[in-house]
Coordinates of C-alpha atoms and ligand atoms in Angstrom, one line a residue:
Chain A
M1 CA -17.0 -24.3 11.4
E2 CA -14.7 -24.3 8.8
L3 CA -11.1 -23.5 9.7
I4 CA -9.4 -21.2 6.9
L5 CA -6.2 -19.8 8.6
S6 CA -3.8 -21.5 11.2
V7 CA -0.9 -19.9 12.5
D8 CA 1.4 -22.2 14.4
S9 CA 4.1 -21.7 16.6
L10 CA 5.3 -18.3 14.8
D11 CA 8.4 -16.6 15.4
V12 CA 9.6 -13.3 13.5
I13 CA 13.0 -12.0 14.6
F14 CA 14.1 -8.6 13.5
G15 CA 18.0 -8.4 14.0
G16 CA 18.1 -9.5 17.6
L17 CA 14.5 -8.4 18.6
A18 CA 11.7 -11.1 18.8
A19 CA 8.5 -9.4 17.3
L20 CA 6.7 -12.6 17.6
K21 CA 7.8 -15.5 19.4
D22 CA 5.7 -19.1 19.5
V23 CA 2.5 -17.3 18.4
G24 CA -0.5 -19.5 17.4
F25 CA -4.2 -19.1 16.4
T26 CA -7.1 -19.9 14.2
I27 CA -9.6 -18.1 12.2
Q28 CA -12.8 -19.8 11.2
K29 CA -14.9 -19.0 8.2
G30 CA -17.3 -16.0 8.5
V31 CA -15.8 -14.9 11.9
I32 CA -14.6 -11.5 13.2
K33 CA -11.2 -12.0 14.9
S34 CA -9.6 -9.5 16.6
L35 CA -6.0 -9.0 17.6
I36 CA -5.1 -6.8 20.4
G37 CA -2.5 -5.7 22.4
P38 CA -0.3 -2.6 23.4
N39 CA 1.6 -0.8 20.9
G40 CA 4.7 -2.7 19.8
A41 CA 3.2 -6.0 20.7
G42 CA 3.7 -7.4 17.2
K43 CA -0.1 -7.1 15.7
S44 CA 1.1 -5.7 12.4
T45 CA 4.1 -7.7 11.9
M46 CA 1.7 -10.6 12.5
L47 CA -0.5 -9.0 9.7
N48 CA 2.3 -8.5 7.5
V49 CA 3.8 -12.1 7.9
I50 CA 0.3 -13.3 7.0
T51 CA -0.1 -11.1 4.0
G52 CA 3.7 -12.0 2.9
V53 CA 5.1 -8.6 3.1
I54 CA 7.7 -9.8 5.5
Q55 CA 8.9 -13.3 6.1
S56 CA 8.7 -15.4 9.4
T57 CA 11.7 -16.8 10.8
K58 CA 9.9 -20.0 12.0
G59 CA 6.8 -21.8 12.3
D60 CA 3.8 -22.3 9.8
I61 CA 0.8 -20.5 8.3
H62 CA -1.8 -22.5 6.6
F63 CA -4.6 -20.8 4.7
Y64 CA -7.3 -23.4 3.2
G65 CA -4.6 -26.3 4.2
K66 CA -1.9 -24.8 1.9
R67 CA 1.4 -23.5 3.3
I68 CA 1.7 -19.7 2.6
N69 CA 5.2 -18.9 4.5
G70 CA 7.6 -17.4 2.0
L71 CA 4.8 -17.1 -1.0
A72 CA 5.1 -13.4 -2.5
A73 CA 2.6 -10.9 -1.4
H74 CA 0.9 -11.0 -4.6
K75 CA 0.6 -14.5 -4.9
I76 CA -1.0 -14.7 -1.3
S77 CA -3.5 -12.0 -2.5
R78 CA -4.6 -14.0 -5.4
L79 CA -5.0 -17.0 -2.9
G80 CA -7.8 -14.8 -0.8
I81 CA -6.1 -12.7 1.7
S82 CA -6.5 -9.2 1.4
R83 CA -5.5 -6.4 3.5
T84 CA -5.5 -2.7 4.6
F85 CA -2.6 -0.7 6.1
Q86 CA -1.9 0.9 9.5
H87 CA -0.3 3.8 7.6
V88 CA -2.7 4.3 4.6
E89 CA -1.1 3.3 1.5
T90 CA -3.6 4.5 -1.1
F91 CA -2.4 5.2 -4.5
A92 CA -2.1 8.6 -4.0
K93 CA -2.2 10.3 -7.4
M94 CA -4.8 8.3 -8.9
S95 CA -8.6 8.5 -8.6
V96 CA -10.7 6.8 -6.0
L97 CA -12.4 4.7 -8.6
E98 CA -8.8 3.6 -10.0
N99 CA -7.6 2.7 -6.6
V100 CA -10.6 0.2 -6.5
M101 CA -9.7 -1.0 -9.8
V102 CA -6.4 -1.8 -8.9
G103 CA -7.8 -4.1 -6.4
C104 CA -9.5 -6.1 -9.5
H105 CA -6.0 -6.8 -11.0
S106 CA -6.0 -10.5 -10.0
H107 CA -9.4 -11.3 -11.8
M108 CA -8.4 -9.7 -15.1
S109 CA -6.5 -11.2 -17.9
A110 CA -5.3 -8.3 -20.0
N111 CA -1.6 -8.3 -20.6
L112 CA 1.1 -5.5 -22.0
L113 CA 0.4 -6.3 -25.5
T114 CA -3.7 -6.7 -25.5
S115 CA -4.0 -3.5 -23.5
G116 CA -1.8 -1.6 -25.9
L117 CA -3.9 -2.8 -28.8
S118 CA -6.9 -2.4 -26.9
L119 CA -8.5 -5.2 -27.9
F120 CA -12.4 -5.6 -28.0
N121 CA -12.4 -8.2 -25.0
V122 CA -10.0 -5.9 -23.0
R123 CA -12.4 -3.0 -23.5
R124 CA -15.3 -5.4 -22.3
E125 CA -13.3 -6.6 -19.3
E126 CA -12.5 -2.9 -18.5
D127 CA -16.2 -2.2 -18.4
R128 CA -16.9 -5.3 -16.1
V129 CA -14.3 -4.3 -13.6
K130 CA -15.2 -0.7 -13.6
N131 CA -19.0 -1.8 -12.5
E132 CA -17.7 -3.9 -10.2
A133 CA -15.5 -1.2 -8.6
L134 CA -18.3 1.3 -8.8
A135 CA -20.7 -1.3 -7.2
L136 CA -18.0 -1.6 -4.3
L137 CA -17.7 2.3 -3.8
D138 CA -21.5 2.5 -3.4
F139 CA -21.3 -0.5 -1.1
V140 CA -18.8 1.2 1.2
G141 CA -20.5 5.0 0.7
L142 CA -17.5 6.4 -1.4
L143 CA -19.3 6.5 -4.7
D144 CA -19.9 10.2 -5.0
K145 CA -16.0 10.8 -4.6
K146 CA -15.1 8.2 -7.5
Y147 CA -13.3 10.7 -9.8
Q148 CA -11.3 12.6 -6.8
E149 CA -7.7 12.0 -6.5
A150 CA -7.2 9.4 -3.4
S151 CA -4.9 11.9 -1.4
S152 CA -7.5 14.5 -1.6
L153 CA -9.8 12.5 0.9
P154 CA -9.6 12.8 4.5
I155 CA -7.6 10.1 6.2
G156 CA -10.7 8.3 7.4
E157 CA -12.2 8.1 4.0
Q158 CA -8.8 6.8 2.6
R159 CA -9.0 3.9 5.2
I160 CA -12.6 3.3 3.8
L161 CA -11.1 3.3 0.2
E162 CA -8.4 0.8 1.2
I163 CA -11.1 -1.5 2.6
A164 CA -13.1 -1.3 -0.9
R165 CA -9.9 -1.7 -2.7
A166 CA -9.1 -4.9 -0.7
L167 CA -12.7 -6.4 -1.2
A168 CA -12.2 -5.9 -5.1
T169 CA -9.7 -8.7 -4.7
R170 CA -12.7 -10.8 -3.9
P171 CA -10.8 -11.9 -0.8
K172 CA -12.0 -15.0 1.7
L173 CA -10.0 -13.3 4.5
L174 CA -9.8 -9.4 5.3
C175 CA -7.3 -8.1 7.4
L176 CA -7.6 -4.7 8.8
D177 CA -4.7 -2.7 10.3
E178 CA -6.5 -0.1 12.6
P179 CA -9.0 0.9 10.5
A180 CA -10.9 3.1 12.6
A181 CA -7.8 5.0 13.9
G182 CA -8.8 8.5 13.7
L183 CA -12.5 8.3 13.3
N184 CA -15.0 10.3 15.1
E185 CA -17.8 8.5 17.2
S186 CA -20.4 8.5 14.4
D187 CA -18.0 7.5 11.8
T188 CA -16.9 4.7 14.2
N189 CA -20.5 3.4 14.2
Q190 CA -20.6 3.6 10.5
F191 CA -17.4 1.6 10.3
S192 CA -18.8 -1.2 12.8
I193 CA -22.1 -1.4 10.4
L194 CA -19.7 -1.6 7.3
V195 CA -17.5 -4.5 9.1
R196 CA -20.8 -6.4 9.9
E197 CA -22.0 -6.2 6.3
I198 CA -18.8 -7.6 5.0
K199 CA -19.1 -10.4 7.6
K200 CA -22.4 -11.0 6.1
K201 CA -20.9 -11.7 2.7
G202 CA -19.3 -14.6 4.3
I203 CA -15.7 -13.2 4.5
S204 CA -13.6 -13.8 7.6
I205 CA -12.0 -10.7 9.3
L206 CA -8.8 -10.1 11.0
L207 CA -9.2 -7.1 12.9
I208 CA -6.4 -5.1 14.6
E209 CA -7.9 -2.3 16.5
H210 CA -7.3 -0.1 19.5
D211 CA -10.7 1.3 20.5
M212 CA -12.0 -1.4 22.9
K213 CA -15.7 -0.6 22.7
L214 CA -15.6 -1.1 19.2
V215 CA -13.5 -4.3 19.4
M216 CA -15.6 -5.7 21.8
K217 CA -18.8 -4.7 20.2
I218 CA -18.3 -6.5 16.7
S219 CA -15.6 -9.4 17.5
D220 CA -16.5 -12.9 17.8
E221 CA -13.2 -13.8 19.2
L222 CA -9.9 -12.1 20.5
T223 CA -6.3 -13.1 20.6
V224 CA -4.2 -10.7 23.1
L225 CA -0.5 -10.1 22.1
N226 CA 1.9 -8.6 24.8
Y227 CA 5.8 -8.2 23.9
G228 CA 5.5 -10.5 20.9
Q229 CA 3.9 -13.4 22.8
K230 CA 0.0 -14.8 22.9
I231 CA -1.2 -14.1 26.4
A232 CA -4.9 -14.8 25.9
E233 CA -7.5 -15.9 23.7
G234 CA -11.3 -16.2 23.7
T235 CA -14.7 -14.2 23.3
P236 CA -14.7 -10.7 24.2
I237 CA -16.4 -11.5 27.8
E238 CA -13.9 -14.0 28.5
I239 CA -11.1 -11.4 27.7
Q240 CA -12.6 -8.8 29.5
N241 CA -12.7 -10.7 32.9
D242 CA -9.0 -12.0 32.3
P243 CA -6.7 -11.0 35.1
V244 CA -3.6 -11.6 32.8
V245 CA -5.0 -9.0 30.1
H246 CA -6.1 -6.5 32.6
E247 CA -2.4 -6.5 33.9
A248 CA -0.6 -6.2 30.3
Y249 CA -3.1 -3.4 29.7
L250 CA -3.2 -1.4 33.0
G251 CA 0.6 -1.8 34.0
G252 CA 1.8 -4.9 35.7
Chain B
M1 CA -4.1 14.1 -16.1
F2 CA -3.8 10.4 -16.6
H3 CA -6.9 10.5 -18.9
I4 CA -6.3 11.0 -22.5
T5 CA -9.1 12.1 -24.4
I6 CA -10.0 10.7 -28.0
K7 CA -10.1 14.2 -29.0
S8 CA -6.2 15.0 -27.8
R9 CA -5.2 12.0 -29.8
I10 CA -6.8 13.1 -33.2
V11 CA -5.5 16.8 -32.8
F12 CA -2.0 15.0 -32.3
I13 CA -2.4 13.0 -35.6
A14 CA -3.5 16.0 -37.4
I15 CA -0.7 18.1 -36.2
V16 CA 1.8 15.4 -37.4
L17 CA 0.2 15.0 -40.7
I18 CA 0.2 18.8 -41.4
C19 CA 3.5 19.7 -39.7
P20 CA 5.8 18.9 -42.3
W21 CA 4.1 20.8 -45.3
I22 CA 4.2 24.0 -43.3
F23 CA 8.0 23.7 -43.2
Y24 CA 8.1 22.5 -46.9
L25 CA 6.2 25.4 -47.9
I26 CA 8.5 28.2 -46.0
P27 CA 11.9 28.1 -47.5
A28 CA 13.5 29.6 -44.5
V29 CA 12.5 26.8 -42.2
S30 CA 12.5 24.0 -44.8
H31 CA 15.5 22.4 -42.7
Y32 CA 13.4 21.9 -39.6
L33 CA 11.8 18.8 -41.4
D34 CA 15.3 17.2 -40.8
I35 CA 15.3 18.4 -37.1
L36 CA 11.5 16.7 -36.9
I37 CA 12.9 13.6 -38.0
F38 CA 15.5 13.6 -35.0
A39 CA 12.7 14.6 -32.8
G40 CA 10.5 11.9 -33.8
I41 CA 13.5 9.3 -33.4
Y42 CA 13.8 10.9 -30.1
C43 CA 10.1 10.3 -29.5
L44 CA 10.2 6.7 -29.8
I45 CA 13.0 6.4 -27.1
T46 CA 11.2 9.1 -24.3
I47 CA 7.7 7.3 -24.8
G48 CA 9.0 4.0 -23.4
L49 CA 11.0 6.0 -21.1
S50 CA 8.0 7.9 -19.8
L51 CA 6.0 4.7 -19.1
L52 CA 9.2 3.3 -17.5
M53 CA 10.2 6.3 -15.3
G54 CA 6.8 8.6 -15.0
Y55 CA 4.5 5.8 -14.8
A56 CA 6.3 2.9 -13.2
G57 CA 8.8 5.1 -11.2
Q58 CA 11.9 3.3 -12.3
I59 CA 15.0 5.3 -13.6
S60 CA 17.3 4.2 -16.6
L61 CA 20.5 5.7 -17.2
G62 CA 21.5 3.3 -20.3
H63 CA 18.7 3.9 -22.8
A64 CA 21.7 5.2 -25.1
A65 CA 22.9 1.7 -25.2
F66 CA 19.5 0.2 -26.4
F67 CA 19.5 2.8 -29.0
G68 CA 22.9 2.2 -30.0
I69 CA 22.2 -1.6 -30.0
G70 CA 19.5 -1.1 -32.3
A71 CA 21.4 1.4 -34.9
Y72 CA 24.8 -0.7 -34.9
I73 CA 22.8 -4.1 -35.6
S74 CA 20.9 -2.3 -38.4
G75 CA 24.1 -0.8 -39.7
I76 CA 26.2 -3.9 -39.4
L77 CA 24.0 -6.5 -40.4
T78 CA 22.7 -4.5 -43.5
T79 CA 26.0 -3.4 -44.7
K80 CA 28.3 -6.2 -44.0
Y81 CA 25.9 -9.3 -44.5
G82 CA 23.4 -7.7 -46.8
L83 CA 20.4 -8.8 -44.8
N84 CA 16.8 -7.1 -45.3
P85 CA 16.7 -4.1 -43.1
W86 CA 13.3 -4.9 -41.7
V87 CA 14.6 -8.2 -40.6
C88 CA 17.7 -6.3 -39.0
I89 CA 15.4 -4.1 -37.2
L90 CA 13.6 -7.2 -35.9
I91 CA 16.7 -9.0 -35.0
A92 CA 18.0 -5.9 -33.2
L93 CA 14.8 -5.6 -31.1
F94 CA 14.8 -9.2 -30.1
V95 CA 18.4 -8.6 -28.7
S96 CA 17.7 -5.5 -27.2
G97 CA 14.6 -6.9 -25.5
F98 CA 16.4 -9.7 -24.3
I99 CA 19.4 -7.8 -23.0
A100 CA 16.8 -5.6 -21.2
Y101 CA 15.2 -8.6 -19.7
C102 CA 18.8 -9.9 -18.5
I103 CA 19.5 -6.7 -16.8
G104 CA 15.9 -6.2 -15.5
V105 CA 15.7 -9.6 -13.5
P106 CA 18.4 -8.9 -10.9
T107 CA 18.0 -5.2 -10.8
L108 CA 14.4 -4.9 -10.7
K109 CA 13.7 -7.4 -8.4
L110 CA 15.5 -5.0 -5.6
H111 CA 14.1 -2.2 -4.5
G112 CA 15.6 1.3 -4.6
H113 CA 17.7 2.6 -7.6
Y114 CA 19.4 -1.1 -8.6
L115 CA 18.3 -0.4 -12.1
A116 CA 19.7 3.2 -12.4
M117 CA 23.1 1.7 -11.1
G118 CA 22.7 -1.5 -13.6
T119 CA 21.7 0.5 -16.5
L120 CA 24.6 2.9 -15.7
A121 CA 27.2 0.4 -16.0
F122 CA 25.6 -1.6 -19.0
G123 CA 25.6 1.9 -21.2
I124 CA 29.3 2.6 -20.2
I125 CA 30.2 -1.0 -21.0
T126 CA 28.1 -0.8 -24.2
F127 CA 29.9 2.6 -25.2
I128 CA 33.2 0.9 -24.7
I129 CA 32.4 -2.1 -27.0
F130 CA 31.0 0.2 -29.7
N131 CA 34.6 2.0 -29.5
E132 CA 36.7 -1.1 -29.3
E133 CA 35.0 -3.6 -31.7
I134 CA 36.8 -1.9 -34.4
T135 CA 36.2 -4.8 -37.1
Y136 CA 32.3 -4.4 -36.6
T137 CA 31.5 -0.8 -35.5
G138 CA 34.7 0.9 -37.2
G139 CA 35.3 2.1 -33.6
P140 CA 35.8 6.1 -33.0
D141 CA 36.1 6.6 -36.8
G142 CA 32.7 5.3 -37.0
M143 CA 31.0 3.2 -39.7
G144 CA 29.2 4.7 -42.9
N145 CA 27.4 3.4 -46.0
I146 CA 24.3 2.4 -44.6
K147 CA 21.6 2.1 -47.1
E148 CA 18.1 3.9 -46.9
L149 CA 15.0 2.1 -46.0
Q150 CA 12.6 0.5 -48.7
L151 CA 8.9 -0.2 -48.0
L152 CA 7.3 -2.5 -50.2
G153 CA 9.8 -1.9 -53.0
F154 CA 9.5 1.9 -52.8
P155 CA 12.9 3.7 -51.4
I156 CA 12.0 6.2 -48.6
D157 CA 14.6 8.4 -50.2
T158 CA 13.2 12.2 -49.2
N159 CA 12.8 13.5 -45.9
M160 CA 9.2 13.9 -46.3
K161 CA 8.9 10.1 -46.7
Y162 CA 11.3 9.6 -43.7
Y163 CA 9.5 12.1 -41.6
Y164 CA 6.3 10.2 -42.1
L165 CA 7.8 6.7 -41.6
V166 CA 9.4 7.9 -38.2
W167 CA 6.1 10.0 -37.2
L168 CA 3.6 7.4 -38.1
T169 CA 5.6 5.0 -36.0
V170 CA 5.5 7.5 -33.2
V171 CA 1.8 7.9 -33.5
L172 CA 1.6 4.2 -33.4
A173 CA 3.8 4.1 -30.2
L174 CA 2.0 7.0 -28.5
L175 CA -1.8 5.1 -29.0
F176 CA -0.4 1.9 -28.0
S177 CA 1.0 3.5 -24.7
V178 CA -2.1 5.5 -24.2
N179 CA -4.0 2.5 -24.5
L180 CA -1.8 0.9 -22.0
I181 CA -1.7 3.6 -19.3
Q182 CA -5.5 3.6 -19.1
S183 CA -5.9 -0.3 -18.7
R184 CA -5.1 -2.9 -16.2
V185 CA -1.3 -2.8 -16.9
G186 CA -1.2 0.9 -16.9
R187 CA -2.9 1.2 -13.5
A188 CA -0.4 -1.5 -12.2
L189 CA 2.6 0.5 -13.1
R190 CA 1.3 3.6 -11.5
A191 CA 0.4 1.7 -8.5
I192 CA 3.8 0.3 -8.1
H193 CA 5.0 3.9 -8.4
T194 CA 3.2 5.1 -5.4
S195 CA 3.4 1.8 -3.2
E196 CA 5.2 -1.4 -4.0
V197 CA 3.9 -2.9 -0.7
A198 CA 0.1 -2.0 -1.5
A199 CA 0.4 -2.9 -5.0
S200 CA 1.8 -6.3 -4.4
S201 CA -0.9 -6.8 -1.4
M202 CA -3.5 -6.1 -4.4
G203 CA -2.2 -9.3 -6.5
V204 CA 0.0 -7.1 -8.8
N205 CA 3.4 -8.9 -9.7
V206 CA 5.7 -6.1 -9.3
A207 CA 8.9 -7.6 -10.4
G208 CA 7.1 -8.7 -13.4
Y209 CA 5.7 -5.6 -14.5
K210 CA 8.7 -3.5 -13.8
I211 CA 10.9 -6.0 -15.9
Q212 CA 7.9 -6.0 -18.6
I213 CA 7.8 -2.3 -19.1
F214 CA 11.6 -2.0 -18.9
V215 CA 12.0 -4.4 -22.1
F216 CA 9.2 -2.8 -23.6
S217 CA 11.0 0.6 -23.3
A218 CA 14.4 -0.9 -24.4
I219 CA 12.6 -2.3 -27.5
L220 CA 11.1 1.2 -28.6
A221 CA 14.8 2.6 -28.2
S222 CA 16.3 -0.1 -30.4
I223 CA 13.7 0.5 -33.1
S224 CA 14.4 4.5 -32.9
G225 CA 18.3 3.3 -33.2
S226 CA 17.7 1.4 -36.4
F227 CA 15.6 4.4 -37.9
Y228 CA 18.4 6.5 -36.5
A229 CA 20.8 4.6 -38.5
H230 CA 19.0 4.2 -41.9
Y231 CA 18.4 7.9 -41.7
I232 CA 21.9 9.1 -40.8
K233 CA 23.6 6.5 -42.6
F234 CA 26.8 7.1 -40.7
L235 CA 27.3 5.7 -37.1
N236 CA 29.7 7.0 -34.3
P237 CA 29.7 5.8 -31.0
T238 CA 29.6 9.4 -29.3
S239 CA 26.1 9.3 -30.3
F240 CA 25.3 6.4 -27.7
D241 CA 27.4 7.8 -24.9
L242 CA 26.4 8.5 -21.3
F243 CA 25.6 12.0 -22.0
F244 CA 22.9 11.2 -24.6
S245 CA 21.3 8.7 -21.9
I246 CA 21.0 11.9 -19.4
K247 CA 20.0 14.2 -22.5
L248 CA 17.0 11.6 -22.6
L249 CA 16.3 12.0 -19.0
I250 CA 16.3 15.8 -19.7
M251 CA 13.7 15.5 -22.2
I252 CA 11.5 13.5 -20.1
V253 CA 11.6 15.9 -16.9
M254 CA 11.6 18.9 -19.2
G255 CA 8.3 17.7 -21.0
G256 CA 6.9 16.5 -17.8
M257 CA 7.1 12.8 -16.4
R258 CA 3.4 12.6 -15.2
S259 CA 2.4 12.6 -19.0
I260 CA 3.0 10.8 -22.0
W261 CA 2.8 14.1 -24.0
G262 CA 5.7 15.3 -21.8
A263 CA 7.7 13.0 -23.7
I264 CA 6.8 13.9 -27.1
I265 CA 7.1 17.8 -26.0
G266 CA 10.5 17.3 -24.4
A267 CA 12.2 15.3 -27.1
V268 CA 10.9 17.9 -29.8
I269 CA 12.4 20.9 -27.8
I270 CA 15.6 19.1 -27.1
A271 CA 15.9 18.3 -30.9
F272 CA 15.5 21.8 -31.8
L273 CA 17.8 23.0 -29.0
S274 CA 20.6 20.6 -30.0
F275 CA 20.4 21.0 -33.8
E276 CA 19.2 24.7 -34.0
W277 CA 19.0 27.0 -31.0
L278 CA 21.9 25.9 -28.7
G279 CA 24.5 25.7 -31.8
A280 CA 25.9 29.0 -30.7
F281 CA 26.9 27.6 -27.2
H282 CA 29.6 25.3 -28.7
E283 CA 31.3 23.6 -25.9
F284 CA 29.1 25.0 -23.3
E285 CA 26.1 23.5 -24.6
T286 CA 26.4 20.8 -21.7
L287 CA 26.4 23.5 -19.4
A288 CA 23.1 25.0 -21.0
Y289 CA 21.3 21.5 -20.7
G290 CA 22.3 21.3 -17.0
A291 CA 20.9 25.3 -16.4
I292 CA 17.3 23.9 -18.3
L293 CA 17.4 20.9 -16.1
L294 CA 18.0 23.0 -12.9
L295 CA 15.6 25.6 -14.0
V296 CA 12.8 23.5 -14.9
T297 CA 13.1 20.9 -11.7
I298 CA 12.7 24.3 -9.4
F299 CA 10.2 26.1 -11.1
L300 CA 8.2 23.6 -13.2
P301 CA 8.6 20.3 -11.5
D302 CA 5.9 18.6 -13.6
G303 CA 7.4 19.8 -16.8
L304 CA 6.1 21.9 -19.7
V305 CA 2.8 20.0 -20.1
S306 CA 2.1 21.5 -16.6
L307 CA 2.6 25.1 -18.1
P308 CA -1.2 25.6 -19.6
G309 CA -3.0 24.2 -16.4
K310 CA -0.6 26.8 -14.5
F311 CA -1.3 29.5 -16.7
S312 CA -5.0 29.2 -16.7
E313 CA -4.9 28.8 -12.9
Q314 CA -3.0 32.3 -12.8
I315 CA -5.5 33.7 -14.9
N316 CA -8.6 32.6 -13.0
K317 CA -6.8 33.9 -9.7
Y318 CA -6.5 37.3 -11.6
L319 CA -10.0 37.1 -12.7
S320 CA -11.2 36.5 -9.4
K321 CA -9.1 39.2 -8.2
I322 CA -10.7 41.9 -10.6
K323 CA -14.2 40.7 -9.4
A324 CA -13.5 41.2 -5.9
Ligands
ADP401 N1 10.7 -3.9 9.6 C1 11.0 -3.9 10.9 N2 12.2 -3.9 11.6 C2 12.5 -4.2 12.7 N3 11.9 -3.7 13.6 C3 10.5 -3.8 13.5 C4 10.0 -3.9 12.0 N4 8.7 -3.8 11.9 C5 8.0 -3.8 13.4 N5 9.4 -3.8 14.2 C6 9.4 -4.1 15.8 O1 8.8 -5.1 16.0 C7 7.8 -4.9 17.0 C8 6.4 -5.0 16.9 O2 5.9 -3.8 16.0 P1 4.6 -4.0 15.4 O3 4.2 -5.3 14.9 O4 4.5 -2.8 14.4 O5 3.4 -3.6 16.7 P2 2.0 -3.4 16.6 O6 1.4 -3.2 15.3 O7 1.5 -4.4 17.8 O8 2.0 -1.9 17.4 C9 8.2 -3.3 17.7 O9 9.1 -3.4 18.5 C10 8.8 -2.9 16.4 O10 9.7 -1.7 16.5
MG402 MG1 0.7 -1.7 14.2

């Protein structure tokens, strides 16, 4: 097993409040790792720090051996970490297809001048990326909505669109923040199939999810956070039988 | 709305080519050619502003200053130093681009409306310099004797020729911008407009693109200023004051921020309003612009370009009512 991400004694402090305190965990290549915990435990904060949206106060994050704390979000994205958002952040007025094409941004080379002049190689690149985006939309099952405005999709489909957009960056690690929130049972099943398909492509997944049935079904490993601290770690079976976790969830 | 068809581009070019002859042949409106030249000069600025504001979502309150820098650099270097006017246009656009870069780097890296504040201050300072540097700019008395442009040895000495110079430049700027909007860069700009966090998480260098498009819009404004100087041949600081920056915003908002066509429509209409239709208002002209801005933002938030769509929507509604 190859180690791709390691988080070591990470602190994130907002004003006086410690959203994360001395948290550490690792992700291996090709696994689905879930981050669970009650609301306000610091899960989204962890994902935001890993993807460079907010800065850590202390500690280290290494991705393929490179320290990524403090790097700008777009640079982290280019290194191979992509994400979706708990509160959907699709590009509302752009088409579904264009949303995914934005995800292809990093592996394109057209700049302001060459785009404006619409040079031959720019148009060829545009075609390549369009096909790539269409293939991804087919993969997640949104192909027939490709020309719709993103904001016209129901929220569940916007979450799926965010996954397609994130995949378009060609990530090695995909971070999903409550991707199944608001999905009904059959959609949730569809979703778990999709996640397994992504895993098959060799992409590691960091999943934040409240639906415990889903989490226990698809995760390889779990890390449990409570009040910004790690309280448990292990396989789904280990976590299900952990008294500390039960206490945190069922009221201690 | 973002997709701009080949057909609409061809129609636009055809209109640009034919329009002056219509005015030329009808004596009662022959002076419209003059107004159209000003409209074209405005268009060069509003196309850049439309990319900056409508597409990338950043507000500038200082584009009159870049327009002025273009005009004064062309004016001063050609009259006082006898340089080739085309070289002066190049110098001016480099200077404008460089200044835009210097303003853009600190203000665009921050979130919120720091660019609006920074450009507002810059516009005011530039206006003061135009007024006070009397040795170069002539100060409030203005500067004159700017020569006409020549192209490959032929003087551009009639309104008809100047019209084609300005409007063919507008066509080039428009085609360039249309390509841009429908490309990697354009998608990045529009993504930044909706969500900077999502855009940067998709690998888009948010600050970098904001700066690039700000510099590009400043360069277009500068070229416009140079054309203005060689057309009007007399420069006065009041043409480059804060009110002109705001007038540019009114053009964009009135035409429609979410479409590059809005920039063209807004510029043409405001040119006709200021040179022809609002003349009767005299000192109340500003008030009239305020009223226009108010009415458009309330009743047509997507600008005049959205009018045909709204109109056909109403007709469809009406038709389906009749059927029912
Ligand atoms: N940008 C922020 N500024 C201040 N406090 C924040 C910010 N983001 C999150 N928090 C706080 O940090 C804690 C953890 O939040 P979050 O990571 O969103 O929790 P979770 O995703 O586990 O529900 C909460 O108390 C929240 O109020
Ligand atoms: Mg959260």
